[in-house]
Amino acid sequence: MNWIGRSLPRLEDPTLLRGGGSYVADRIGKAAAVRFVRSPVARGAILNIEIPPGAIVFTGRDLAAVKPIRPILHRPDYVAIGQPVLPVDRISFAGQAVAVVVADDAAAAEDLADQVFVDIDACDAIVDLELALKPGAAAVHPEAPSNVLVEGRLATADFDQAFASAAEIVTLELRSRRQSAAPLEGRGGVAAYDAATGRVTLSASVQMPHMLRTGIADLLGIAEAELRVIAPDVGGGFGQKMSLFPEYVVLVWLARKLRRDVAWIEDRRENFLASAHGRDQAFTVRGAFAADGRLLGLDADLRSNVGAFSCYPVTCGVEPLMALAELSGPYNFQAYRVRSRGVTTNTCMMAPYRGVSRPMLTFTMERLMDTAARRLGLDAVEIRRRNLIDAFPHRSPTGLIYDEGSYKQAMEIAVEAVDLPAFRKQQQTLRAQGRYLGVGISVFSERTGYGTPAYAARGMDIVPGYEIVDCTMDPSGHVELRIGASPHGQGLKTSLAQLVADELGIDPQHIRIISGDTDATPYGWGSFASRSMVIAGGASKLAAGKIAVKLKSIAARLLEADADSVTLGDGWARVSDSNQAIEIGALARAAYHRSHQFAGITPGLHENAVYDPGGTFSNACHIAFVDVDIETGGVTVDRFVVVEDAGVLINPMIVDGQIAGGVAQGTANALYEEIIYDEAGNLLTASFADYLLPTAAEIPEIEIIHLETVSPESVTKAKGVGEGGAIGAPAAIINAIVDALAPFGIEILEMPATPQRIRDQLRRAGVVSHG
Amino acid sequence: MKPAPFDYFRPTDVTEALALLAEHGDGCKILAGGQSLVPAMNFRLVRPAILVDINDLDDLGSIRSDAARLSIGALTRHAAFHRPVAEGPLGLLLSKVARHIAHYPIRQRGTFGGSLAHADPASEWCLVATTLGAEMVATSTRGERSIGSPEFFKGTFSTALAPDELLVDIRLPAMSSDWHFGFYEFSRRAGDYALGMALAAVQLADGVVRDARLGIGAVAQRAIRLHALEGQLIGEKLSAPTIDAVARAASASIEPTGDIHASPEYRRDLIATAVRRALAEAGA
Amino acid sequence: MAERRSIILNVNGRPHAVDVEPRRTLADVLREDCHLTGTHLGCEHGVCGACTVLVDDKPIRSCLMFGVQAEGKAIRTVEGLADGDSLHPLQRAFWENHGLQCGFCTPGFLMLAAGALQENPDMSDDEIRDLLASNLCRCTGYQNIIKAVRLAAAEMRTRPRE
């Protein structure tokens, strides 16, 4: 029986369905409650902090010995900024934690926090991305007078030539507004103090437990062995929970200082104010096109608002440098000139959010293609045909190597599946009746499963990428897999069990995945960047493979057969072309209890493996159908089609779930979600009433078709797939809106395309709202 | 986000409730459905020292109708309106509007009277009360009084209710079977507060309007009844040009509010659309 | 002021005697005083629905009700949905149709659907979708949740009422 490729219902589910999930807030026990006092203003000097007498309250002065969070990129154009865990002198963003109180329970802690008065000499904040770049703008941090914390530049040799020979140059100024990953479970941690050893165990809602341990230990000046970090059940992450936040450092500090258990569970308002944001980006691009629609070259000025601090460990370079490196996407051109800057402002810090810069760069390239198509009189699909990469390996202008993919095929299949000619007829008929339907397409590449080389290339001081997996089969034939990846909803425990089940010939129910505990798992990098299936999966396959080799050798000895003729399956080891067989459980027992019989084979069944691949690109084509109400500007997504190629799918149901969830977030990016600050740096969207997550009524059924391109770059033959939905959906939906409003010549270069923005454009184009 | 501490009372009859309100006045808040009050308390935007929980006052939860009017007890839950609570157009109108109020679980707790007393400019029931000329009956230890909608709704979160008064009953004029209605609201997501909405009710005889009610909401500090435009409709058929003219006039007649969800200009557009669509539905 | 009150809550058919401040929401009382942590807090302002429980058979947001208000009422949480070892049809349908990923919103959706289907077992597909628009999920994109509830509703219609 093969487990790979089966839509096995998840092993994680029964416990979760019964309400037995154990998230951080469920593990508070008798811990004291911690609450942070947060700055009400975005910028200013801290004059004084008034503390109610007798209260347990700490400020930056008490934590002076704690080092600031200061992630490093080894590049000359990177300015390292330190984020104090609690500032002493100045405020850098509204909501920044300034003091911390401890009380018996959360309500009492909140009462106490209300009584702490922080006296701030407020001054004008720098909030807007473009204003921060204006000459003469005040500096958010003295170390960066120009407010640029990181800058990358590149110009290929053939650039001028490409633009000189262009038949059409398309210039676009695009804007993506700020987003928040908004996982349904916010951040939180319980730091338990062990009086006997002085050791602290921090359970926290995080995606990178080992990284958190390293970071906190470094800042507190303690050995990593003094701290254990556990990621229990985590209620969503989407990148927001992969950075080290000052609150976690303070929490561990408190546990050690007070020698007691302490718990901090943030509320929704705090999550919006002070966790991490993303995608506040402005891109100016010029595309040089030949008359036949081929893109000859691209000139780009990319600006990303990175907020008040640099996220640890990936740094504030993550959005700007990824944008620089990957802007070319799936398109075949080599002439490229780019300048990409990470700009600091007095706002919440930027950190990766599902797709990072890829939703915006895909939006950019897909609008560019559609616009060029219109100007050159080409069909939107045809212009892409002429520009998509189709020979592999393909080297991008920035030196990225794209492995085998199905960019053109995915598009052709998607176009075929939706019957565009029929839609065009319907579109025309309905236009005559005053209804405006549109179709939009996006094609993109998704860089996944990349190991240390990619991160090292960025100049990161801390270079993530590999995964180490420990695989043990116990004497009963059951397996324990200890991984450094850290799932938070991806069903990794099921898909890895399926993978290893096939490798060892046993039932997935007999495979237990242990993750998220630094005491119980090898050092790893957690789960983010669509890496877990590729990298942790790869290491799991390799480690299990070593055990399989041992099992076969032991079987061969016991059955007096050739090890090469032994196969493992259904719980048995069988010799091919014979009816000789032995239960895997029996082999396991023998490995541990009869080891003396197997000369040359080490006792037990305990292996580990490391996997550190270069990365693999998955690809997809999204097609969105929308209905635009020209009177209200409201947009309904009627239909959404995805043709996705992520190589071999270990569990198709789980893959489809990732795509659907990603498309939902991408739809929200295109239509609903926007973090809004006022000019003074006050956050206006600090609740679910104002930051609009879509509901079941706003997200359509998503039709998914799978292609399977097997790449040698992934030992499991699976490619990563977690972010794709979020990457391609915004562009497809915006393109569809533009198509719907083509009769009015409306261009949309900003997302979210809110009803008001659409209506404003229509009004300017003379389209009245009634009659 | 835990609320600030408060003292809690749950009176078992109206007399007891009124005594508490008389004693504590400004210092207390009435807890009915809690779907608007409790979030505000959780955010600590309001910090009442005393909460008077009226959910045990069963007398306030009944609906009675007679030839002249429909009397809705203040504690009637939104969900009670899912099925028509009265025969004829009024019951259907209330049922249709109710489905636009938030979501199913909110409607299990939120109350008709609570919505009116809270006076959110985007509240559907406030629009209904304003447009149809509801009478709000309030009581206190000082006695009972009836407040018409123009006097009742003063502004955003502001009504004519005195701190010691309890809203007990809302009376809507009955609608004969020759009345037709339409309702339209625009919101960003299903169940969100409206950014613009309109309620239209017309009494038709051979397609000609004999009487009309027209109101708009979510664009100003309180819902607005468009008396002049009601007059303009009388004697007319609900043709497209007539409807368009009224919609345009409605849009021009207001100075809409602006916030992060909708600018004044955008709300102006939305009102024209809402009025047009509500009237079109009424005439269909 | 704000002294604790001794109340008895009836949760999943069992009495829980607790001492709570009036300001403690039903969600917090269930989680911390009754030690039933299946009900989750996603926003505490009544939008996300992760805290949904049944009170007298009606799905309500437990972050918007105070514990002291729930005296004398029948409260049902996700821990009381299964019948011993047998999962409720909704739980089984979510499992078989991948209706959950991180699981944080799941108890809220289960109780929302359980309560609404109890009141109206014959909900149409569109009505189910409208109902499910009450709660937020960040992981699934909703379609598997909608599918699971539709399938469970169909199965529940063929079974005798619980």
Coordinates of C-alpha atoms in Angstrom, one line a residue, chain C residues 72-127:
Chain C
G72 CA -29.4 28.6 35.2
K73 CA -28.8 28.1 31.6
A74 CA -27.7 25.0 29.7
I75 CA -24.2 25.6 28.3
R76 CA -22.7 23.3 25.7
T77 CA -19.1 23.5 24.6
V78 CA -17.0 21.6 22.0
E79 CA -16.0 19.2 24.7
G80 CA -19.6 18.1 25.0
L81 CA -20.2 17.6 21.3
A82 CA -18.9 14.1 20.9
D83 CA -20.8 11.2 22.4
G84 CA -18.1 9.5 24.4
D85 CA -15.8 7.9 21.8
S86 CA -18.1 8.6 18.9
L87 CA -17.5 11.9 17.2
H88 CA -20.4 14.1 16.3
P89 CA -21.3 14.0 12.6
L90 CA -20.0 17.6 12.3
Q91 CA -16.6 16.6 13.9
R92 CA -16.4 13.5 11.6
A93 CA -17.2 15.6 8.5
F94 CA -14.6 18.2 9.4
W95 CA -12.1 15.4 9.8
E96 CA -12.9 13.6 6.6
N97 CA -13.0 16.8 4.5
H98 CA -10.0 18.7 5.9
G99 CA -12.2 21.3 7.5
L100 CA -9.4 22.5 9.8
Q101 CA -5.7 23.4 9.6
C102 CA -4.5 25.1 12.8
G103 CA -7.7 24.2 14.6
F104 CA -8.0 27.4 16.5
C105 CA -11.3 28.5 14.9
T106 CA -12.7 25.0 14.7
P107 CA -14.6 24.7 18.0
G108 CA -16.4 28.0 17.3
F109 CA -17.4 26.7 13.9
L110 CA -18.5 23.4 15.2
M111 CA -20.8 24.9 17.9
L112 CA -22.1 27.5 15.5
A113 CA -23.2 24.8 13.1
A114 CA -24.4 22.4 15.7
G115 CA -26.7 25.1 17.2
A116 CA -28.0 26.4 13.9
L117 CA -28.7 22.9 12.5
Q118 CA -30.5 21.9 15.6
E119 CA -32.8 24.9 15.1
N120 CA -33.1 24.4 11.4
P121 CA -32.0 21.0 10.1
D122 CA -33.2 21.8 6.6
M123 CA -30.9 24.7 5.9
S124 CA -30.2 25.1 2.3
D125 CA -26.6 25.2 0.9
D126 CA -26.9 29.0 0.6
E127 CA -28.2 29.4 4.1

